[in-house]
Tab-separated table of C-alpha atoms in Angstrom:
chain	number	residue	atom	x	y	z
T	1	UNK	CA	-134.443	37.680	110.929
T	2	UNK	CA	-131.092	36.477	109.632
T	3	UNK	CA	-127.497	37.169	110.573
T	4	UNK	CA	-126.812	38.214	106.959
T	5	UNK	CA	-128.558	41.560	107.317
T	6	UNK	CA	-125.866	43.490	109.171
T	7	UNK	CA	-127.849	46.746	109.072
T	8	UNK	CA	-130.732	45.434	111.169
T	9	UNK	CA	-130.687	46.583	114.795
T	10	UNK	CA	-132.028	45.035	117.947
T	11	UNK	CA	-133.229	46.355	121.247
T	12	UNK	CA	-134.445	44.459	124.275
T	13	UNK	CA	-137.989	45.464	125.247
T	14	UNK	CA	-138.093	47.022	128.699
T	15	UNK	CA	-134.292	47.366	128.877
T	16	UNK	CA	-132.730	50.721	129.739
T	17	UNK	CA	-132.402	52.939	126.712
T	18	UNK	CA	-129.204	51.872	124.923
T	19	UNK	CA	-128.335	52.338	121.291
T	20	UNK	CA	-129.346	49.288	119.325
T	21	UNK	CA	-126.421	47.255	118.003
T	22	UNK	CA	-126.258	45.984	114.472
T	23	UNK	CA	-126.538	42.275	113.785
T	24	UNK	CA	-123.240	40.691	112.838
T	25	UNK	CA	-122.821	37.779	110.457
T	26	UNK	CA	-122.098	34.708	112.583
T	27	UNK	CA	-118.403	34.383	111.594
T	28	UNK	CA	-117.797	38.000	112.722
T	29	UNK	CA	-119.822	37.552	115.898
T	30	UNK	CA	-117.805	34.445	116.849
T	31	UNK	CA	-114.602	36.504	116.664
T	32	UNK	CA	-115.982	38.824	119.364
T	33	UNK	CA	-116.505	36.002	121.855
T	34	UNK	CA	-114.084	35.283	124.754
T	35	UNK	CA	-111.306	32.793	124.087
T	36	UNK	CA	-109.512	30.663	126.651
T	37	UNK	CA	-107.036	27.800	126.770
T	38	UNK	CA	-108.469	24.581	128.188
T	39	UNK	CA	-106.601	21.982	130.233
T	40	UNK	CA	-107.409	18.726	131.985
T	41	UNK	CA	-105.620	17.295	135.038
T	42	UNK	CA	-106.149	14.025	136.892
T	43	UNK	CA	-105.855	13.456	140.612
T	44	UNK	CA	-104.753	9.894	141.388
T	45	UNK	CA	-104.268	8.302	144.796
T	46	UNK	CA	-102.253	5.384	146.093
T	47	UNK	CA	-103.651	2.902	148.662
T	48	UNK	CA	-102.878	5.373	151.487
T	49	UNK	CA	-104.831	8.198	149.768
T	50	UNK	CA	-101.674	10.158	148.924
T	51	UNK	CA	-101.784	12.132	145.658
T	52	UNK	CA	-99.592	11.324	142.692
T	53	UNK	CA	-97.529	14.414	141.970
T	54	UNK	CA	-95.104	14.932	139.075
T	55	UNK	CA	-92.107	17.245	138.995
T	56	UNK	CA	-91.413	19.111	135.757
T	57	UNK	CA	-87.929	18.505	134.342
T	58	UNK	CA	-85.521	21.449	134.438
T	59	UNK	CA	-85.815	21.792	130.645
T	60	UNK	CA	-89.550	22.592	130.932
T	61	UNK	CA	-91.075	26.060	131.467
T	62	UNK	CA	-92.200	25.056	134.993
T	63	UNK	CA	-88.955	23.156	135.693
T	64	UNK	CA	-88.626	22.069	139.333
T	65	UNK	CA	-92.316	22.627	140.147
T	66	UNK	CA	-94.756	19.858	141.007
T	67	UNK	CA	-98.330	19.294	139.829
T	68	UNK	CA	-100.900	16.697	138.890
T	69	UNK	CA	-100.671	14.771	135.613
T	70	UNK	CA	-102.381	16.742	132.852
T	71	UNK	CA	-102.085	19.362	130.209
T	72	UNK	CA	-103.717	21.375	127.422
T	73	UNK	CA	-106.328	19.927	125.089
T	74	UNK	CA	-105.332	19.145	121.519
T	75	UNK	CA	-107.333	20.793	118.749
T	76	UNK	CA	-110.868	19.365	118.691
T	77	UNK	CA	-110.283	17.237	121.788
T	78	UNK	CA	-112.770	17.149	124.679
T	79	UNK	CA	-111.632	17.507	128.328
T	80	UNK	CA	-112.311	13.870	129.277
T	81	UNK	CA	-110.326	12.491	126.343
T	82	UNK	CA	-107.504	14.920	127.139
T	83	UNK	CA	-107.444	13.745	130.753
T	84	UNK	CA	-107.039	10.115	129.670
T	85	UNK	CA	-104.420	10.977	127.027
T	86	UNK	CA	-102.358	13.215	129.277
T	87	UNK	CA	-102.383	10.652	132.099
T	88	UNK	CA	-101.143	7.933	129.738
T	89	UNK	CA	-98.511	10.175	128.165
T	90	UNK	CA	-97.124	11.524	131.426
T	91	UNK	CA	-97.361	8.471	133.702
T	92	UNK	CA	-97.889	5.398	131.526
T	93	UNK	CA	-101.177	4.774	133.336
T	94	UNK	CA	-104.106	3.801	131.142
T	95	UNK	CA	-107.288	4.755	132.972
T	96	UNK	CA	-109.521	1.704	132.623
T	97	UNK	CA	-112.726	3.438	133.648
T	98	UNK	CA	-113.677	6.997	132.904
T	99	UNK	CA	-112.360	9.461	135.477
T	100	UNK	CA	-114.934	11.398	137.513
T	101	UNK	CA	-115.182	15.183	137.275
T	102	UNK	CA	-114.212	16.702	140.642
T	103	UNK	CA	-113.794	20.351	139.714
T	104	UNK	CA	-113.127	23.104	137.276
T	105	UNK	CA	-111.224	26.353	137.582
T	106	UNK	CA	-111.281	29.603	135.699
T	107	UNK	CA	-108.042	31.576	135.889
T	108	UNK	CA	-108.126	35.040	134.288
T	109	UNK	CA	-104.536	35.115	133.055
T	110	UNK	CA	-101.902	32.405	133.262
T	111	UNK	CA	-98.384	33.492	132.461
T	112	UNK	CA	-99.547	36.135	130.007
T	113	UNK	CA	-101.470	33.640	127.865
T	114	UNK	CA	-104.864	34.944	128.888
T	115	UNK	CA	-107.707	32.953	130.442
T	116	UNK	CA	-107.408	29.223	131.161
T	117	UNK	CA	-110.213	26.870	132.113
T	118	UNK	CA	-108.932	23.759	133.907
T	119	UNK	CA	-110.994	20.594	134.279
T	120	UNK	CA	-110.013	18.316	137.162
T	121	UNK	CA	-110.824	14.631	137.260
T	122	UNK	CA	-110.440	11.841	139.834
T	123	UNK	CA	-108.858	8.808	138.281
T	124	UNK	CA	-108.956	6.424	141.271
T	125	UNK	CA	-106.228	4.358	142.940
T	126	UNK	CA	-102.927	3.680	141.165
T	127	UNK	CA	-101.699	0.099	141.519
T	128	UNK	CA	-99.161	-0.263	138.709
T	129	UNK	CA	-95.777	1.281	137.993
T	130	UNK	CA	-95.310	4.923	136.915
T	131	UNK	CA	-93.414	5.563	133.639
T	132	UNK	CA	-92.634	9.247	133.345
T	133	UNK	CA	-92.486	11.153	130.073
T	134	UNK	CA	-89.388	13.307	129.345
T	135	UNK	CA	-91.495	16.310	130.472
T	136	UNK	CA	-91.105	15.157	134.109
T	137	UNK	CA	-88.069	13.936	136.043
T	138	UNK	CA	-89.609	12.712	139.306
T	139	UNK	CA	-92.863	11.488	140.774
T	140	UNK	CA	-94.046	10.917	144.334
T	141	UNK	CA	-97.183	10.044	146.211
T	142	UNK	CA	-97.573	12.860	148.733
T	143	UNK	CA	-99.887	13.924	151.550
T	144	UNK	CA	-101.198	17.483	151.537
T	145	UNK	CA	-98.897	18.259	154.507
T	146	UNK	CA	-95.898	17.101	152.447
T	147	UNK	CA	-96.685	19.763	149.858
T	148	UNK	CA	-96.693	22.831	152.135
T	149	UNK	CA	-93.105	23.829	151.247
T	150	UNK	CA	-92.998	22.225	147.823
T	151	UNK	CA	-92.752	24.449	144.747
T	152	UNK	CA	-96.044	23.969	142.877
T	153	UNK	CA	-97.140	24.960	139.400
T	154	UNK	CA	-100.407	26.314	140.839
T	155	UNK	CA	-101.724	26.875	144.380
T	156	UNK	CA	-101.840	24.684	147.440
T	157	UNK	CA	-105.455	25.762	148.160
T	158	UNK	CA	-106.383	24.294	144.749
T	159	UNK	CA	-104.957	20.883	145.713
T	160	UNK	CA	-106.736	21.028	149.070
T	161	UNK	CA	-110.107	21.723	147.392
T	162	UNK	CA	-109.548	19.028	144.766
T	163	UNK	CA	-108.421	16.445	147.340
T	164	UNK	CA	-111.540	17.161	149.395
T	165	UNK	CA	-113.729	16.812	146.300
T	166	UNK	CA	-112.077	13.518	145.345
T	167	UNK	CA	-112.449	12.028	148.815
T	168	UNK	CA	-116.053	13.162	149.300
T	169	UNK	CA	-117.341	12.466	145.777
T	170	UNK	CA	-118.226	16.124	145.192
T	171	UNK	CA	-117.457	18.725	142.515
T	172	UNK	CA	-115.822	22.053	143.313
T	173	UNK	CA	-116.154	25.234	141.241
T	174	UNK	CA	-112.922	27.175	141.499
T	175	UNK	CA	-112.075	30.758	140.547
T	176	UNK	CA	-108.373	31.543	140.448
T	177	UNK	CA	-107.787	28.229	142.225
T	178	UNK	CA	-110.087	28.928	145.169
T	179	UNK	CA	-113.601	27.633	145.781
T	180	UNK	CA	-116.065	30.108	144.232
T	181	UNK	CA	-117.075	32.797	146.669
T	182	UNK	CA	-114.060	32.226	148.957
T	183	UNK	CA	-112.157	35.391	149.704
T	184	UNK	CA	-108.398	35.239	149.138
T	185	UNK	CA	-106.312	35.357	152.323
T	186	UNK	CA	-103.069	37.283	152.058
């Protein structure tokens, strides 16, 4: 059996009667697979366990909104490398040890771009100065309560779940920013 024979058909034994589908050459099959943007963000604390939040500059698409350091992966980059790179670019902080995975999120459509998979990492306690990139105009270490009326790039419930994961050493699976299986409250 090879992928080159596009006239060959397959059927799953015991499956309900469905028309068999032709085999596709691998390059054609790959084009049929789902595509998503991938991002990595890093949660960092100060000594009081407040989260480092960055405000996007007014010239940015999310201008005036706050979120964690992070961003989209570069071509061929893995999520951990992107987390380290984005943290350094946006804050001047070089993560000495590898950040710990604390969660991931699948969002079906973000701003009309289609699906996004976000990886979230815990980078530990910040002790040095913050040097912002031109992408951001302000930073602050904030408690969850401080963020209730703050314009955010994503959802408050996402930050709550990630903060809990970071402080308990767990990993949270998110769907649309909420822990998997949690019903949205309107």
